[in-house]
GROMACS .gro file of N, CA, C and O in nm:
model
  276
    1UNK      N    1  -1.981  -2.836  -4.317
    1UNK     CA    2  -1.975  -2.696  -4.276
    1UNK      C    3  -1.971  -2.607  -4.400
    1UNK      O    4  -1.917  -2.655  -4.499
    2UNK      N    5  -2.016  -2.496  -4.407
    2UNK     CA    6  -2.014  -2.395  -4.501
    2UNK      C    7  -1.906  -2.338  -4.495
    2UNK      O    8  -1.843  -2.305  -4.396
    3UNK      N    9  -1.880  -2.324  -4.617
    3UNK     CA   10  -1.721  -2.223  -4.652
    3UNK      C   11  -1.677  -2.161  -4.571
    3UNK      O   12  -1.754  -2.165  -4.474
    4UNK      N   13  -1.532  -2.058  -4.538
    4UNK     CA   14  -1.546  -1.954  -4.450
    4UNK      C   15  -1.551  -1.829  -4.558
    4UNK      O   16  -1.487  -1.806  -4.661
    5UNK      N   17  -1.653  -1.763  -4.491
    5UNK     CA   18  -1.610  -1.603  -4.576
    5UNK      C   19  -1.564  -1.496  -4.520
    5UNK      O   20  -1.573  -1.442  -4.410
    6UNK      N   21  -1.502  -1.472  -4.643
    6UNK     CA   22  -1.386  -1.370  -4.664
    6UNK      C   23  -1.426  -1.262  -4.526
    6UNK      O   24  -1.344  -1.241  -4.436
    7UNK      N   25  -1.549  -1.208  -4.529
    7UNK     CA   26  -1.532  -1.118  -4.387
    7UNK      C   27  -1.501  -1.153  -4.269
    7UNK      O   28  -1.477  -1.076  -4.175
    8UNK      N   29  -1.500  -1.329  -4.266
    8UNK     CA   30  -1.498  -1.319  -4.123
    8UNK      C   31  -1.268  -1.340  -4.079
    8UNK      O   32  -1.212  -1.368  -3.973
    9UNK      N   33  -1.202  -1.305  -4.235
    9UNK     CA   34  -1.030  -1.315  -4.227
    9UNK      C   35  -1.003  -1.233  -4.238
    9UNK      O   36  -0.889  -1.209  -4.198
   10UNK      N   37  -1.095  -1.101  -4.311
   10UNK     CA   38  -1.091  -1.000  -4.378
   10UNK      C   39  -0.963  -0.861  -4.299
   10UNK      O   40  -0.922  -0.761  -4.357
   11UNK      N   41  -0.936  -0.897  -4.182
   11UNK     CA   42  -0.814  -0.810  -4.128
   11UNK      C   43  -0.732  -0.879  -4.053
   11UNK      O   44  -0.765  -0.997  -4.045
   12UNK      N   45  -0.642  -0.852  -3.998
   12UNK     CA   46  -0.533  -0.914  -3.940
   12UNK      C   47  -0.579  -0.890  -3.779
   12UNK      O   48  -0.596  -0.782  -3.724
   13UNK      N   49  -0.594  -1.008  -3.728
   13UNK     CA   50  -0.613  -1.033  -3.595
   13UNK      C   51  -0.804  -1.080  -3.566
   13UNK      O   52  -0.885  -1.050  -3.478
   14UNK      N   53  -0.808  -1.147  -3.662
   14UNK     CA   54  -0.902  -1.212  -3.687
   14UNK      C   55  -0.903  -1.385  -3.734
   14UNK      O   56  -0.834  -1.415  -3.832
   15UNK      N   57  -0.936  -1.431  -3.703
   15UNK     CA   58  -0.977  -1.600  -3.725
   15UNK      C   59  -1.014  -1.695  -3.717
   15UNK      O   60  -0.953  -1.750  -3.626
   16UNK      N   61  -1.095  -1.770  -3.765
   16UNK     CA   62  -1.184  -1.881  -3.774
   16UNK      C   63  -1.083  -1.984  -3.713
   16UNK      O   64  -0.966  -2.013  -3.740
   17UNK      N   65  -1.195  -2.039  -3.601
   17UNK     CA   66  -1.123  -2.207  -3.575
   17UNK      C   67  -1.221  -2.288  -3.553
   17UNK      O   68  -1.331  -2.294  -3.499
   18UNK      N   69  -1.142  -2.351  -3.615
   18UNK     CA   70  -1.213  -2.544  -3.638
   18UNK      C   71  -1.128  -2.645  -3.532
   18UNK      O   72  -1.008  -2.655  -3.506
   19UNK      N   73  -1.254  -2.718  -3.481
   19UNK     CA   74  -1.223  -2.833  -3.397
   19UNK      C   75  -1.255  -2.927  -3.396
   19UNK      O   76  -1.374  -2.936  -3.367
   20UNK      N   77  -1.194  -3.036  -3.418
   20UNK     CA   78  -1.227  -3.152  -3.435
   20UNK      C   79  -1.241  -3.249  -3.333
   20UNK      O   80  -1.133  -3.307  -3.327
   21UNK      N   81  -1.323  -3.298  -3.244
   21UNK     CA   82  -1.298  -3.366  -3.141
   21UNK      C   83  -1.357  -3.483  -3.116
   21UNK      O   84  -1.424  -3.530  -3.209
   22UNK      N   85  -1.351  -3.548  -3.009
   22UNK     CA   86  -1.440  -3.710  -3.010
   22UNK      C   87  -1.545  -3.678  -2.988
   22UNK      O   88  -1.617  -3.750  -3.057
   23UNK      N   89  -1.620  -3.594  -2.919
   23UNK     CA   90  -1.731  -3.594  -2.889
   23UNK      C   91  -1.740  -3.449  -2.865
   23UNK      O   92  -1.647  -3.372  -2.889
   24UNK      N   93  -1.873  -3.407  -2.810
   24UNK     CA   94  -1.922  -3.242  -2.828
   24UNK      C   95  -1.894  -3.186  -2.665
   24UNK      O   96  -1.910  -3.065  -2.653
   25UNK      N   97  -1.855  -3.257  -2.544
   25UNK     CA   98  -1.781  -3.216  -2.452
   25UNK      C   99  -1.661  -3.141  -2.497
   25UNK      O  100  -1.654  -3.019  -2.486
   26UNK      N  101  -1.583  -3.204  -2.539
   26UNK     CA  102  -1.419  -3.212  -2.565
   26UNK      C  103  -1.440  -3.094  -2.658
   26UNK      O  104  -1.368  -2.998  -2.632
   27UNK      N  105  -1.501  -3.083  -2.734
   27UNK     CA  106  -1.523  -2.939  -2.866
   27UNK      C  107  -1.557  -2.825  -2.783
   27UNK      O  108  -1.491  -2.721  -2.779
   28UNK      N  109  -1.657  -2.849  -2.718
   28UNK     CA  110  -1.726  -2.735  -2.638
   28UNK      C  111  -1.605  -2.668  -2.533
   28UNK      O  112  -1.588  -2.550  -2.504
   29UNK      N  113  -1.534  -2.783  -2.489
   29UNK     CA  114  -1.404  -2.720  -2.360
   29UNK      C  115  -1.319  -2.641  -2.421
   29UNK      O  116  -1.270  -2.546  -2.359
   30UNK      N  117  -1.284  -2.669  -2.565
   30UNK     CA  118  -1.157  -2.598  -2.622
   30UNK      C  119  -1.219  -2.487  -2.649
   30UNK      O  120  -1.175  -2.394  -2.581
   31UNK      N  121  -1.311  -2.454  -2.726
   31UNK     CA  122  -1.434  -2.321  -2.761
   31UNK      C  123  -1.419  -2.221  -2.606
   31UNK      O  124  -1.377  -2.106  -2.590
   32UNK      N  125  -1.478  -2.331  -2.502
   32UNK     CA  126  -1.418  -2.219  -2.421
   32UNK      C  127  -1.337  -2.186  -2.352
   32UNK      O  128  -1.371  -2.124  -2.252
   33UNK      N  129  -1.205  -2.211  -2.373
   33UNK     CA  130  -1.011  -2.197  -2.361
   33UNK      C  131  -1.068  -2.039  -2.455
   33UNK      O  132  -1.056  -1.920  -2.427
   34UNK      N  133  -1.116  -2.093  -2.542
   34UNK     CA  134  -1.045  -1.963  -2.650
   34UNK      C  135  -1.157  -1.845  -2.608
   34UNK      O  136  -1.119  -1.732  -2.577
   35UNK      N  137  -1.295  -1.880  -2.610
   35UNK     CA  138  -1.316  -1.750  -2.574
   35UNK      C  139  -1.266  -1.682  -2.390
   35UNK      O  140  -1.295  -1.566  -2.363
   36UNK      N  141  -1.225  -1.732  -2.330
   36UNK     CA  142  -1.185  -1.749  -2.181
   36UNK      C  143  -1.078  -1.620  -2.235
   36UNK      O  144  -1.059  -1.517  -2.171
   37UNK      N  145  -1.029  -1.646  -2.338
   37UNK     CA  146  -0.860  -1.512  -2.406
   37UNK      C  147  -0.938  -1.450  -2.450
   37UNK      O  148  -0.970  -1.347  -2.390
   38UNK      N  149  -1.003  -1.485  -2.577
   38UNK     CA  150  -1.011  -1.366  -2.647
   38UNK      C  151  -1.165  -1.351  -2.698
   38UNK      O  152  -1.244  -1.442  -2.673
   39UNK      N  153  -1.209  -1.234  -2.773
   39UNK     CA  154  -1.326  -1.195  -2.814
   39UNK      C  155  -1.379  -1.344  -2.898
   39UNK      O  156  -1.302  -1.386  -2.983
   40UNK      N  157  -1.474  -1.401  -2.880
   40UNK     CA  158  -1.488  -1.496  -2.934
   40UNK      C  159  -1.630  -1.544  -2.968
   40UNK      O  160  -1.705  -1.579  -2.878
   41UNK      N  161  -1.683  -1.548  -3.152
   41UNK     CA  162  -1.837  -1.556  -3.174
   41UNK      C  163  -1.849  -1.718  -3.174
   41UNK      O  164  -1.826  -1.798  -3.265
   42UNK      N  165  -1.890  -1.738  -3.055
   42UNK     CA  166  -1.916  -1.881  -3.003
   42UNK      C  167  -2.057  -1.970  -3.110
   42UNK      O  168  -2.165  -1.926  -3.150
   43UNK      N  169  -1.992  -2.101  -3.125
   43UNK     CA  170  -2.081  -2.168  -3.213
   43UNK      C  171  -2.189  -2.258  -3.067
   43UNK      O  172  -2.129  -2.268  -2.960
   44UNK      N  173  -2.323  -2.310  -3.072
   44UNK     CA  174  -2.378  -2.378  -3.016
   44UNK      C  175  -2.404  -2.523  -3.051
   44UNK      O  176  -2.466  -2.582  -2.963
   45UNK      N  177  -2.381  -2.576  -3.128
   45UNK     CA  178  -2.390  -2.696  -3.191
   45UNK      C  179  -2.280  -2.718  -3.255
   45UNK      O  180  -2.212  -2.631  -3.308
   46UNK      N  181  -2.247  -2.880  -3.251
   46UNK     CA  182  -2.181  -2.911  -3.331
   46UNK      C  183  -2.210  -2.994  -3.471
   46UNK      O  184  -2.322  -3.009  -3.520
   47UNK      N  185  -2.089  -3.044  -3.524
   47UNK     CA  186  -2.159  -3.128  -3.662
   47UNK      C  187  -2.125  -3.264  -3.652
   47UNK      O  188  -2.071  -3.311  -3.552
   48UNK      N  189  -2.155  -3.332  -3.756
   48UNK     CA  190  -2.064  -3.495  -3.827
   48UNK      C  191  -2.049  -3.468  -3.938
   48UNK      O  192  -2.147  -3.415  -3.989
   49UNK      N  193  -1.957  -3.484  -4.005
   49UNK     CA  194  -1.907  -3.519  -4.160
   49UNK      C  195  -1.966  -3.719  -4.136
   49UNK      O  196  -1.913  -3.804  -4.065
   50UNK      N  197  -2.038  -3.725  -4.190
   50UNK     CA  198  -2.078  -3.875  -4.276
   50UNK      C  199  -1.951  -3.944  -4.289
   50UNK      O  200  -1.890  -3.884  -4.377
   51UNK      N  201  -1.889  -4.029  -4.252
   51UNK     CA  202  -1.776  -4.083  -4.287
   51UNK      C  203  -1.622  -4.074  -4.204
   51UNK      O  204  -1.533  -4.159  -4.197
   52UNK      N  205  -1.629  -3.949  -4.151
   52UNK     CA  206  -1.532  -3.902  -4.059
   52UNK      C  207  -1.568  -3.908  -3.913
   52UNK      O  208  -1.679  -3.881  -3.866
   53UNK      N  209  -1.468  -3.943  -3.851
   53UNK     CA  210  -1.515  -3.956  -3.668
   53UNK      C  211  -1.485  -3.835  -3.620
   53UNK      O  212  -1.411  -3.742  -3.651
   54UNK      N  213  -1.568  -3.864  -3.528
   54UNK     CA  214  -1.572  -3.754  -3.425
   54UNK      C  215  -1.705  -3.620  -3.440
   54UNK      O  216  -1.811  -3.626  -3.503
   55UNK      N  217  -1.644  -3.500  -3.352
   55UNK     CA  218  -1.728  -3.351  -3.405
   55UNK      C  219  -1.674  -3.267  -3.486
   55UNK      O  220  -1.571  -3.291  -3.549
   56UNK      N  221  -1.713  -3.202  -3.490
   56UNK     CA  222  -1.677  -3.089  -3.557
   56UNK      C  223  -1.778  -2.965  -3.487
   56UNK      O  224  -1.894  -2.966  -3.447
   57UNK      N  225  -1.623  -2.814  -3.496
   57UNK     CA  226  -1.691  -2.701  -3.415
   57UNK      C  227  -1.635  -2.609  -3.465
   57UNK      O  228  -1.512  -2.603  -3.467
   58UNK      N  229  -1.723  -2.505  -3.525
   58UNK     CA  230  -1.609  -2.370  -3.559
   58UNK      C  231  -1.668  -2.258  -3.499
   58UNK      O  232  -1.788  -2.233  -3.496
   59UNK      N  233  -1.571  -2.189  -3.449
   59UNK     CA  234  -1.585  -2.031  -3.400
   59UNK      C  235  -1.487  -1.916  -3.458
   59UNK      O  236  -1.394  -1.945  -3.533
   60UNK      N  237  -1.515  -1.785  -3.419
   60UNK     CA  238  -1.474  -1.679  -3.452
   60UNK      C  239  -1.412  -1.636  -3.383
   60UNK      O  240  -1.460  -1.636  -3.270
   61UNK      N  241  -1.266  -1.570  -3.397
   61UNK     CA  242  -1.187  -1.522  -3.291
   61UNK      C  243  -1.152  -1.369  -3.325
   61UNK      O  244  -1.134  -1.347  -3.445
   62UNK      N  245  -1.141  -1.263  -3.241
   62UNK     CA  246  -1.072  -1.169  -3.278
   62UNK      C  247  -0.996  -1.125  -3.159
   62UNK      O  248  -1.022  -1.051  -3.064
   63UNK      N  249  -0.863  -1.212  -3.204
   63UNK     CA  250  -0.759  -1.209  -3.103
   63UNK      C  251  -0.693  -1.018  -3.094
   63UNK      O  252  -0.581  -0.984  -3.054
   64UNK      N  253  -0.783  -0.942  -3.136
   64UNK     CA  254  -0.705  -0.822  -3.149
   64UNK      C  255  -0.740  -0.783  -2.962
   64UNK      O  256  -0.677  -0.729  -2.872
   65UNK      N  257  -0.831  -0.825  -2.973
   65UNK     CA  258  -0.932  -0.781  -2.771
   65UNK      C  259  -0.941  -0.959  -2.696
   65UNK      O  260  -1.000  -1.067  -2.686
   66UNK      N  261  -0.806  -0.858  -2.652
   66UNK     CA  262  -0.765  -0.972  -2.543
   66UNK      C  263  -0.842  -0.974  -2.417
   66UNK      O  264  -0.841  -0.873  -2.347
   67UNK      N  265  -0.917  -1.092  -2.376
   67UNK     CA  266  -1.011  -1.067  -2.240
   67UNK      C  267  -0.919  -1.094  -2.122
   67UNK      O  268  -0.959  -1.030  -2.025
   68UNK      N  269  -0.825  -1.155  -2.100
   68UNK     CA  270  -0.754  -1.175  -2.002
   68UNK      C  271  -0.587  -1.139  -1.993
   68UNK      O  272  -0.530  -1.078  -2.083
   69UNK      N  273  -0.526  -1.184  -1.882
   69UNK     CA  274  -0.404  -1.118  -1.896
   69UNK      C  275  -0.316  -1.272  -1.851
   69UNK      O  276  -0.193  -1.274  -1.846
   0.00000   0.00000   0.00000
């Protein structure tokens, strides 16, 4: 995965999450827990790290705009 940059921490109520899961079901369900709350720049694919098990998934949160109650 590519670095995170600085714009996407850059204020408070903002943050990147990473998920690590067995497979791209299990990544994809938690992705959408979080955008289900909050404003959320949803990833479509996931990855492999060479060597490490499982997926890998990162999205964007800006828990400041809460979608639900």
């Amino acid at each position: 995965m590519k670095p995170i940059s600085e714009v996407h921490v850059a204020e408070p109520g903002l943050a990147v999450v990473e998920v690590a899961a067995c497979d791209d079901e299990t990544a994809f369900a938690v992705q959408e827990l979080l955008a289900g709350r909050w404003a959320t720049a949803t990833a479509d694919t996931t990855s492999r790290a060479p060597g490490e098990p499982g997926v890998r998934l990162r999205c964007y949160l800006d828990v400041r705009q809460e979608l639900g109650s």
